[in-house]
mmCIF file of C-alpha atoms in Angstrom:
data_model
loop_
_atom_site.group_PDB
_atom_site.id
_atom_site.type_symbol
_atom_site.label_atom_id
_atom_site.label_comp_id
_atom_site.label_asym_id
_atom_site.label_seq_id
_atom_site.Cartn_x
_atom_site.Cartn_y
_atom_site.Cartn_z
ATOM 1 C CA MET A 1487 10.215 0.175 -22.412
ATOM 2 C CA ARG A 1488 8.340 -1.167 -25.446
ATOM 3 C CA ALA A 1489 9.509 -4.669 -24.596
ATOM 4 C CA TYR A 1490 8.123 -4.230 -21.088
ATOM 5 C CA PHE A 1491 4.745 -3.175 -22.439
ATOM 6 C CA ILE A 1492 4.678 -6.058 -24.941
ATOM 7 C CA VAL A 1493 5.180 -8.593 -22.154
ATOM 8 C CA ALA A 1494 2.528 -6.837 -20.100
ATOM 9 C CA ALA A 1495 0.098 -7.051 -23.007
ATOM 10 C CA LEU A 1496 0.486 -10.824 -23.038
ATOM 11 C CA VAL A 1497 0.014 -11.338 -19.297
ATOM 12 C CA GLY A 1498 -2.046 -8.308 -18.307
ATOM 13 C CA SER A 1499 -5.414 -9.744 -19.247
ATOM 14 C CA VAL A 1500 -4.728 -12.836 -17.148
ATOM 15 C CA SER A 1501 -3.658 -10.706 -14.178
ATOM 16 C CA ALA A 1502 -6.716 -8.481 -14.476
ATOM 17 C CA ALA A 1503 -9.033 -11.473 -14.674
ATOM 18 C CA PHE A 1504 -7.424 -13.061 -11.614
ATOM 19 C CA LEU A 1505 -7.673 -9.880 -9.574
ATOM 20 C CA LEU A 1506 -11.234 -9.354 -10.692
ATOM 21 C CA ALA A 1507 -12.284 -12.832 -9.585
ATOM 22 C CA ALA A 1508 -10.432 -12.497 -6.299
ATOM 23 C CA ASN A 1509 -11.456 -8.958 -5.420
ATOM 24 C CA LEU A 1510 -14.899 -8.201 -6.806
ATOM 25 C CA GLY A 1511 -16.234 -11.691 -6.256
ATOM 26 C CA ALA A 1512 -17.979 -14.271 -8.372
ATOM 27 C CA GLY A 1513 -21.354 -13.144 -9.656
ATOM 28 C CA ASN A 1514 -20.715 -9.478 -8.914
ATOM 29 C CA ALA A 1515 -22.318 -7.233 -11.533
ATOM 30 C CA LEU A 1516 -19.276 -4.949 -11.628
ATOM 31 C CA SER A 1517 -15.928 -5.744 -13.195
ATOM 32 C CA ALA A 1518 -12.570 -4.057 -13.496
ATOM 33 C CA GLN A 1519 -13.459 -3.448 -17.138
ATOM 34 C CA ASP A 1520 -16.556 -1.512 -16.025
ATOM 35 C CA PHE A 1521 -14.476 0.760 -13.798
ATOM 36 C CA VAL A 1522 -11.904 1.456 -16.477
ATOM 37 C CA ASP A 1523 -14.579 2.007 -19.150
ATOM 38 C CA LEU A 1524 -16.133 4.670 -16.936
ATOM 39 C CA GLN A 1525 -12.802 6.340 -16.168
ATOM 40 C CA GLN A 1526 -11.768 6.184 -19.806
ATOM 41 C CA GLY A 1527 -14.917 7.889 -21.063
ATOM 42 C CA SER A 1528 -15.815 8.200 -24.709
ATOM 43 C CA THR A 1529 -12.262 9.005 -25.798
ATOM 44 C CA ALA A 1530 -9.325 6.725 -25.065
ATOM 45 C CA HIS A 1531 -5.875 8.316 -25.100
ATOM 46 C CA ALA A 1532 -3.835 5.441 -26.492
ATOM 47 C CA GLY A 1533 -0.850 4.415 -24.407
ATOM 48 C CA PHE A 1534 -1.837 6.487 -21.369
ATOM 49 C CA ARG A 1535 -3.319 5.560 -18.008
ATOM 50 C CA ARG A 1536 -7.114 5.699 -17.829
ATOM 51 C CA ALA A 1537 -6.895 7.534 -14.511
ATOM 52 C CA HIS A 1538 -4.184 10.044 -13.584
ATOM 53 C CA ALA A 1539 -3.109 10.108 -17.220
ATOM 54 C CA LYS A 1540 -1.046 13.275 -16.872
ATOM 55 C CA GLY A 1541 2.136 13.197 -14.850
ATOM 56 C CA PHE A 1542 5.920 12.997 -14.832
ATOM 57 C CA CYS A 1543 8.581 10.639 -13.513
ATOM 58 C CA VAL A 1544 10.898 11.143 -10.564
ATOM 59 C CA ALA A 1545 13.734 9.191 -8.965
ATOM 60 C CA GLY A 1546 15.483 9.359 -5.641
ATOM 61 C CA ASP A 1547 16.434 7.580 -2.449
ATOM 62 C CA PHE A 1548 14.593 6.641 0.697
ATOM 63 C CA ILE A 1549 16.748 7.273 3.765
ATOM 64 C CA SER A 1550 15.263 4.844 6.265
ATOM 65 C CA SER A 1551 15.571 5.684 9.949
ATOM 66 C CA GLY A 1552 15.022 2.070 10.962
ATOM 67 C CA ALA A 1553 12.369 3.212 13.446
ATOM 68 C CA LEU A 1554 9.856 0.756 11.996
ATOM 69 C CA ALA A 1555 12.220 -2.225 11.966
ATOM 70 C CA PRO A 1556 10.645 -3.663 15.155
ATOM 71 C CA TYR A 1557 7.300 -3.731 13.345
ATOM 72 C CA SER A 1558 8.331 -5.101 9.942
ATOM 73 C CA SER A 1559 10.932 -7.315 8.316
ATOM 74 C CA ALA A 1560 10.646 -5.324 5.050
ATOM 75 C CA ALA A 1561 14.143 -4.566 3.746
ATOM 76 C CA VAL A 1562 13.456 -0.863 3.154
ATOM 77 C CA LEU A 1563 12.271 -0.338 6.730
ATOM 78 C CA GLN A 1564 15.661 -1.332 8.099
ATOM 79 C CA ALA A 1565 18.082 1.565 8.544
ATOM 80 C CA GLY A 1566 19.802 2.444 5.273
ATOM 81 C CA ARG A 1567 19.494 4.101 1.858
ATOM 82 C CA TYR A 1568 17.220 2.567 -0.788
ATOM 83 C CA PRO A 1569 16.502 3.737 -4.363
ATOM 84 C CA PHE A 1570 13.035 4.417 -5.706
ATOM 85 C CA ILE A 1571 11.381 5.588 -8.891
ATOM 86 C CA GLY A 1572 8.078 7.393 -8.851
ATOM 87 C CA ARG A 1573 5.491 9.557 -10.510
ATOM 88 C CA PHE A 1574 3.551 12.717 -9.687
ATOM 89 C CA SER A 1575 0.198 13.096 -11.422
ATOM 90 C CA ILE A 1576 -3.169 14.818 -11.458
ATOM 91 C CA ALA A 1577 -6.571 13.156 -11.551
ATOM 92 C CA GLY A 1578 -8.384 12.584 -14.834
ATOM 93 C CA ASN A 1579 -8.046 10.650 -18.083
ATOM 94 C CA ASN A 1580 -6.648 13.454 -20.257
ATOM 95 C CA PRO A 1581 -2.820 13.544 -20.571
ATOM 96 C CA LEU A 1582 -3.078 17.155 -21.800
ATOM 97 C CA ALA A 1583 -5.359 18.474 -19.038
ATOM 98 C CA PRO A 1584 -4.506 21.773 -17.304
ATOM 99 C CA ASP A 1585 -2.696 21.059 -14.056
ATOM 100 C CA PHE A 1586 -4.861 23.349 -11.926
ATOM 101 C CA LYS A 1587 -8.178 21.876 -13.088
ATOM 102 C CA ALA A 1588 -7.648 18.556 -11.318
ATOM 103 C CA PRO A 1589 -9.216 18.100 -7.848
ATOM 104 C CA VAL A 1590 -6.785 15.377 -6.744
ATOM 105 C CA ARG A 1591 -2.996 15.027 -6.973
ATOM 106 C CA SER A 1592 -1.035 11.824 -6.567
ATOM 107 C CA PHE A 1593 2.436 10.609 -5.692
ATOM 108 C CA ALA A 1594 3.348 7.000 -6.514
ATOM 109 C CA ILE A 1595 6.653 5.266 -5.865
ATOM 110 C CA THR A 1596 8.314 1.897 -6.328
ATOM 111 C CA LEU A 1597 10.981 1.169 -3.731
ATOM 112 C CA LEU A 1598 13.815 -1.203 -4.687
ATOM 113 C CA PRO A 1599 12.482 -1.348 -8.275
ATOM 114 C CA GLU A 1600 15.128 -3.787 -9.528
ATOM 115 C CA THR A 1601 14.593 -6.426 -6.841
ATOM 116 C CA ALA A 1602 12.092 -9.078 -5.807
ATOM 117 C CA GLN A 1603 11.469 -7.065 -2.636
ATOM 118 C CA GLN A 1604 10.090 -4.037 -4.466
ATOM 119 C CA TRP A 1605 7.223 -2.134 -2.878
ATOM 120 C CA ARG A 1606 4.744 -0.244 -5.052
ATOM 121 C CA ILE A 1607 2.866 2.579 -3.354
ATOM 122 C CA ALA A 1608 0.116 4.836 -4.698
ATOM 123 C CA MET A 1609 -0.760 7.877 -2.553
ATOM 124 C CA ASN A 1610 -3.316 10.647 -3.052
ATOM 125 C CA THR A 1611 -4.096 14.013 -1.501
ATOM 126 C CA PRO A 1612 -7.384 12.936 0.194
ATOM 127 C CA PRO A 1613 -6.759 11.087 3.486
ATOM 128 C CA VAL A 1614 -10.033 9.160 3.226
ATOM 129 C CA LEU A 1615 -12.524 7.957 0.628
ATOM 130 C CA ALA A 1616 -16.136 9.047 0.377
ATOM 131 C CA VAL A 1617 -17.434 5.470 0.260
ATOM 132 C CA GLY A 1618 -16.075 2.115 1.320
ATOM 133 C CA THR A 1619 -17.157 -0.432 -1.286
ATOM 134 C CA PRO A 1620 -16.346 -0.848 -5.003
ATOM 135 C CA GLU A 1621 -20.043 -0.722 -5.870
ATOM 136 C CA LYS A 1622 -20.555 2.632 -4.160
ATOM 137 C CA PHE A 1623 -17.285 3.964 -5.565
ATOM 138 C CA TYR A 1624 -18.544 3.160 -9.064
ATOM 139 C CA LEU A 1625 -21.727 5.126 -8.316
ATOM 140 C CA GLN A 1626 -19.568 8.013 -7.098
ATOM 141 C CA LEU A 1627 -17.662 8.045 -10.391
ATOM 142 C CA GLN A 1628 -20.999 8.158 -12.202
ATOM 143 C CA ALA A 1629 -22.101 11.051 -9.994
ATOM 144 C CA ILE A 1630 -18.939 12.965 -10.905
ATOM 145 C CA GLN A 1631 -19.682 12.520 -14.580
ATOM 146 C CA ASN A 1632 -23.341 13.452 -14.087
ATOM 147 C CA ASN A 1633 -22.541 16.534 -11.968
ATOM 148 C CA SER A 1634 -24.598 15.125 -9.102
ATOM 149 C CA VAL A 1635 -21.894 14.792 -6.449
ATOM 150 C CA PRO A 1636 -23.643 16.897 -3.743
ATOM 151 C CA GLN A 1637 -26.722 14.691 -3.954
ATOM 152 C CA PHE A 1638 -24.597 11.536 -3.913
ATOM 153 C CA LEU A 1639 -22.669 12.617 -0.825
ATOM 154 C CA ALA A 1640 -25.858 13.631 0.955
ATOM 155 C CA GLU A 1641 -27.237 10.139 0.363
ATOM 156 C CA HIS A 1642 -24.143 8.461 1.832
ATOM 157 C CA PRO A 1643 -23.573 9.383 5.499
ATOM 158 C CA GLU A 1644 -20.272 7.479 5.542
ATOM 159 C CA SER A 1645 -18.908 10.334 3.390
ATOM 160 C CA GLN A 1646 -18.840 12.714 6.364
ATOM 161 C CA ALA A 1647 -15.063 12.586 6.922
ATOM 162 C CA PHE A 1648 -14.363 13.076 3.225
ATOM 163 C CA VAL A 1649 -16.814 15.996 2.986
ATOM 164 C CA LYS A 1650 -15.172 17.663 5.989
ATOM 165 C CA TRP A 1651 -11.703 17.241 4.449
ATOM 166 C CA ARG A 1652 -12.863 18.556 1.081
ATOM 167 C CA SER A 1653 -14.428 21.650 2.670
ATOM 168 C CA THR A 1654 -11.078 22.705 4.132
ATOM 169 C CA TYR A 1655 -8.623 21.430 1.510
ATOM 170 C CA GLN A 1656 -6.886 24.066 -0.584
ATOM 171 C CA ALA A 1657 -4.686 22.819 -3.416
ATOM 172 C CA SER A 1658 -1.153 24.175 -3.160
ATOM 173 C CA SER A 1659 0.979 25.729 -5.888
ATOM 174 C CA SER A 1660 3.412 22.812 -5.985
ATOM 175 C CA PHE A 1661 3.479 19.031 -6.030
ATOM 176 C CA ALA A 1662 6.299 19.437 -3.513
ATOM 177 C CA SER A 1663 4.079 21.093 -0.894
ATOM 178 C CA GLU A 1664 1.175 18.627 -0.913
ATOM 179 C CA ARG A 1665 0.602 15.893 1.652
ATOM 180 C CA TYR A 1666 -0.050 12.463 0.105
ATOM 181 C CA HIS A 1667 -1.903 9.657 1.905
ATOM 182 C CA SER A 1668 -2.070 5.889 1.589
ATOM 183 C CA ILE A 1669 -5.858 6.157 2.150
ATOM 184 C CA ASN A 1670 -6.103 2.393 2.676
ATOM 185 C CA ALA A 1671 -4.516 0.649 5.655
ATOM 186 C CA PHE A 1672 -1.918 -2.124 5.487
ATOM 187 C CA TYR A 1673 -0.264 -4.486 7.951
ATOM 188 C CA LEU A 1674 3.370 -4.404 8.987
ATOM 189 C CA GLN A 1675 4.631 -7.865 9.960
ATOM 190 C CA ASN A 1676 7.820 -8.597 11.882
ATOM 191 C CA ALA A 1677 9.975 -11.701 12.022
ATOM 192 C CA ALA A 1678 8.131 -12.917 15.133
ATOM 193 C CA GLY A 1679 4.840 -12.974 13.248
ATOM 194 C CA GLN A 1680 3.389 -9.950 15.006
ATOM 195 C CA GLN A 1681 1.128 -7.715 12.937
ATOM 196 C CA GLN A 1682 0.460 -3.976 13.180
ATOM 197 C CA ALA A 1683 -2.147 -2.075 11.132
ATOM 198 C CA VAL A 1684 -0.798 1.187 9.682
ATOM 199 C CA LYS A 1685 -1.605 4.057 7.393
ATOM 200 C CA TRP A 1686 1.018 6.460 6.089
ATOM 201 C CA ALA A 1687 1.537 9.851 4.537
ATOM 202 C CA ALA A 1688 4.302 11.598 2.625
ATOM 203 C CA VAL A 1689 4.629 14.947 4.413
ATOM 204 C CA PRO A 1690 6.414 17.771 2.538
ATOM 205 C CA MET A 1691 9.719 19.135 3.786
ATOM 206 C CA LEU A 1692 10.230 22.307 1.769
ATOM 207 C CA THR A 1693 13.861 23.401 1.734
ATOM 208 C CA SER A 1694 14.021 25.450 -1.487
ATOM 209 C CA THR A 1695 12.133 28.227 -3.188
ATOM 210 C CA ILE A 1696 11.800 29.384 -6.775
ATOM 211 C CA SER A 1697 11.934 33.001 -7.811
ATOM 212 C CA SER A 1698 9.445 33.086 -10.692
ATOM 213 C CA GLU A 1699 5.697 33.567 -10.207
ATOM 214 C CA LEU A 1700 3.537 30.559 -11.013
ATOM 215 C CA ASP A 1701 1.410 31.024 -14.136
ATOM 216 C CA GLU A 1702 -1.785 29.139 -13.318
ATOM 217 C CA THR A 1703 -3.041 29.599 -16.893
ATOM 218 C CA ASP A 1704 -0.178 27.416 -18.135
ATOM 219 C CA ALA A 1705 -1.484 23.872 -18.640
ATOM 220 C CA ASP A 1706 1.833 22.469 -17.377
ATOM 221 C CA ALA A 1707 2.358 24.947 -14.555
ATOM 222 C CA LEU A 1708 2.780 22.412 -11.748
ATOM 223 C CA GLN A 1709 5.218 20.265 -13.688
ATOM 224 C CA LYS A 1710 7.316 23.264 -14.671
ATOM 225 C CA GLU A 1711 7.292 24.511 -11.073
ATOM 226 C CA PHE A 1712 8.508 21.153 -9.800
ATOM 227 C CA PHE A 1713 11.310 20.925 -12.354
ATOM 228 C CA ALA A 1714 12.421 24.470 -11.466
ATOM 229 C CA ARG A 1715 12.240 23.683 -7.751
ATOM 230 C CA LEU A 1716 14.316 20.549 -8.214
ATOM 231 C CA ASN A 1717 16.950 22.543 -10.072
ATOM 232 C CA ALA A 1718 17.218 24.731 -6.981
ATOM 233 C CA GLY A 1719 17.587 21.830 -4.564
ATOM 234 C CA MET A 1720 16.421 18.366 -3.584
ATOM 235 C CA VAL A 1721 12.702 17.822 -2.891
ATOM 236 C CA SER A 1722 12.022 15.775 0.246
ATOM 237 C CA PHE A 1723 9.098 14.202 2.080
ATOM 238 C CA ASP A 1724 8.940 12.781 5.599
ATOM 239 C CA TRP A 1725 7.353 9.316 5.342
ATOM 240 C CA GLN A 1726 5.165 9.190 8.434
ATOM 241 C CA PHE A 1727 3.320 6.065 9.611
ATOM 242 C CA THR A 1728 0.268 6.105 11.877
ATOM 243 C CA LEU A 1729 -0.262 2.997 14.002
ATOM 244 C CA GLY A 1730 -3.781 1.637 14.211
ATOM 245 C CA THR A 1731 -5.338 0.618 17.526
ATOM 246 C CA ALA A 1732 -7.993 -1.926 18.477
ATOM 247 C CA ALA A 1733 -10.554 0.882 18.109
ATOM 248 C CA ASP A 1734 -9.655 1.502 14.439
ATOM 249 C CA ASP A 1735 -11.193 -0.369 11.521
ATOM 250 C CA GLU A 1736 -8.350 -1.024 9.084
ATOM 251 C CA ASN A 1737 -10.809 -2.319 6.467
ATOM 252 C CA ASN A 1738 -12.799 0.910 6.158
ATOM 253 C CA ALA A 1739 -11.147 3.689 4.140
ATOM 254 C CA THR A 1740 -13.920 6.221 4.882
ATOM 255 C CA VAL A 1741 -12.872 6.715 8.516
ATOM 256 C CA LEU A 1742 -10.005 8.909 9.698
ATOM 257 C CA TRP A 1743 -7.841 7.522 12.479
ATOM 258 C CA PRO A 1744 -7.461 9.837 15.498
ATOM 259 C CA ASP A 1745 -4.560 12.285 15.674
ATOM 260 C CA SER A 1746 -3.782 10.798 19.081
ATOM 261 C CA ASN A 1747 -2.600 7.533 17.474
ATOM 262 C CA VAL A 1748 1.134 6.875 17.635
ATOM 263 C CA GLN A 1749 3.003 8.296 14.648
ATOM 264 C CA ILE A 1750 6.472 7.180 13.596
ATOM 265 C CA SER A 1751 8.727 8.636 10.916
ATOM 266 C CA ALA A 1752 10.076 5.828 8.751
ATOM 267 C CA GLY A 1753 12.601 8.184 7.152
ATOM 268 C CA ILE A 1754 12.972 10.690 4.333
ATOM 269 C CA LEU A 1755 12.023 10.323 0.656
ATOM 270 C CA GLN A 1756 14.587 12.405 -1.252
ATOM 271 C CA ILE A 1757 13.873 13.217 -4.905
ATOM 272 C CA HIS A 1758 16.861 14.233 -6.996
ATOM 273 C CA GLN A 1759 15.687 13.681 -10.577
ATOM 274 C CA ALA A 1760 12.561 14.442 -12.662
ATOM 275 C CA THR A 1761 11.810 13.376 -16.244
ATOM 276 C CA GLU A 1762 9.000 13.808 -18.752
ATOM 277 C CA GLN A 1763 6.783 10.752 -18.331
ATOM 278 C CA LEU A 1764 7.128 9.437 -21.891
ATOM 279 C CA ASP A 1765 10.914 9.445 -21.462
ATOM 280 C CA GLY A 1766 10.970 8.177 -17.886
ATOM 281 C CA ASN A 1767 11.096 4.676 -16.450
ATOM 282 C CA CYS A 1768 7.908 5.249 -14.431
ATOM 283 C CA ASN A 1769 5.751 5.325 -17.546
ATOM 284 C CA ALA A 1770 5.630 1.563 -18.022
ATOM 285 C CA LEU A 1771 4.979 0.836 -14.349
ATOM 286 C CA ASN A 1772 1.653 -0.209 -12.903
ATOM 287 C CA PHE A 1773 1.703 1.196 -9.359
ATOM 288 C CA ASP A 1774 -0.376 -1.679 -8.030
ATOM 289 C CA PRO A 1775 -0.816 -1.189 -4.250
ATOM 290 C CA LEU A 1776 -0.860 -4.966 -3.766
ATOM 291 C CA VAL A 1777 2.740 -5.383 -4.941
ATOM 292 C CA LEU A 1778 4.214 -5.643 -1.459
ATOM 293 C CA PRO A 1779 7.515 -6.864 -0.009
ATOM 294 C CA ARG A 1780 7.910 -9.470 2.687
ATOM 295 C CA GLY A 1781 7.009 -7.769 5.964
ATOM 296 C CA VAL A 1782 4.032 -5.825 4.558
ATOM 297 C CA ALA A 1783 0.584 -7.304 3.885
ATOM 298 C CA PRO A 1784 -2.792 -6.031 2.641
ATOM 299 C CA THR A 1785 -5.842 -5.660 4.844
ATOM 300 C CA ALA A 1786 -9.264 -6.977 3.805
ATOM 301 C CA ASP A 1787 -10.355 -3.511 2.628
ATOM 302 C CA PRO A 1788 -12.454 -4.209 -0.517
ATOM 303 C CA ILE A 1789 -11.491 -0.878 -2.089
ATOM 304 C CA LEU A 1790 -7.807 -1.816 -1.906
ATOM 305 C CA ARG A 1791 -8.419 -4.942 -3.932
ATOM 306 C CA ALA A 1792 -10.678 -3.170 -6.417
ATOM 307 C CA ARG A 1793 -7.945 -0.566 -6.990
ATOM 308 C CA ALA A 1794 -5.497 -3.320 -7.902
ATOM 309 C CA ALA A 1795 -7.954 -4.899 -10.336
ATOM 310 C CA ALA A 1796 -8.691 -1.594 -12.077
ATOM 311 C CA TYR A 1797 -4.989 -0.683 -12.260
ATOM 312 C CA ALA A 1798 -4.263 -4.045 -13.908
ATOM 313 C CA GLU A 1799 -6.998 -3.527 -16.487
ATOM 314 C CA SER A 1800 -5.796 -0.011 -17.313
ATOM 315 C CA HIS A 1801 -2.238 -1.323 -17.656
ATOM 316 C CA ARG A 1802 -3.370 -4.147 -19.948
ATOM 317 C CA ARG A 1803 -5.147 -1.718 -22.263
ATOM 318 C CA ARG A 1804 -2.295 0.715 -22.657
ATOM 319 C CA ALA A 1805 0.223 -2.127 -23.013
ATOM 320 C CA ARG A 1806 -1.825 -3.519 -25.878
ATOM 321 C CA GLU A 1807 -2.005 -0.065 -27.485
ATOM 322 C CA VAL A 1808 1.765 0.336 -27.328
ATOM 323 C CA LEU A 1809 2.139 -3.134 -28.852
ATOM 324 C CA VAL A 1810 -0.236 -2.253 -31.689
ATOM 325 C CA GLN A 1811 1.546 1.053 -32.305
ATOM 326 C CA SER A 1812 4.849 -0.810 -32.447
ATOM 327 C CA VAL A 1813 3.532 -3.316 -35.003
ATOM 328 C CA VAL A 1814 1.939 -0.597 -37.148
ATOM 329 C CA GLY A 1815 5.113 1.462 -37.011
ATOM 330 C CA LYS A 1816 7.191 -1.468 -38.279
ATOM 331 C CA GLN A 1817 4.747 -2.028 -41.117
ATOM 332 C CA HIS A 1818 5.321 1.518 -42.304
ATOM 333 C CA GLU A 1819 9.114 1.405 -42.097
#
């Protein structure tokens, strides 16, 4: 794992600079560094992600139904069983934060992690974003820090769908019972060159229960609950895709697609292992949503590209910190 981080430290700055130039645009006043500085705050937790710093690793298999094979040539969308590694996390930059204090939960996976056809996916509990551009998203992060979110949302009418979702959302008592969304849209591409816009969600399929009451005062309550649940049986999610229509704007993450759109189950994500993040193989991964296999392509959504740039910058920083810690540790041996 240290070797992985050391390599990332050498190439991460180049990757971040490339993504920044490609995604935020020449002459733009904002940079990936600006986003990560804001998320990081005044205290950097060395070696940890600047956003969603607290989490744990999981591993399992995706049992593909093959139902999406007509839409995409991606290997994992053909019928079969495919391994993945992943990570559950809560929002925020503090790796020691109480689980129940976070407003957003996330589920990230990398399908076929040992191959050139790997697919990195980062999903969150909100189905939409409050704003649709990197510049406005930066202002939203500032509003969160300044405790002025109500005013910010009132000044941005495109936040209506997000505000409606937030007013009805109730965080569950388990990572296993949340619904996680792609938020951004992507394209599925088949061998004939046809393209279909899609969004997706990991929908919980609860098949086990735990006997103990959840102690919400425990800072690690959600992680402990998940580990206990997994000991009682496999945790599964139905990976459901929603097909976009000509009436849907795939480049705008602030708009919900209608429930009447066609939905197709790609198969089941089965989790059979969970590990503390510092000991797990998910810790070194950057779950960049633009790492896509053949048969899947990004839309022109500017937020999607800004996410990739910020993820790369966060990864570069923590890779460098691990490298420095390694060098300092050797000096004291």
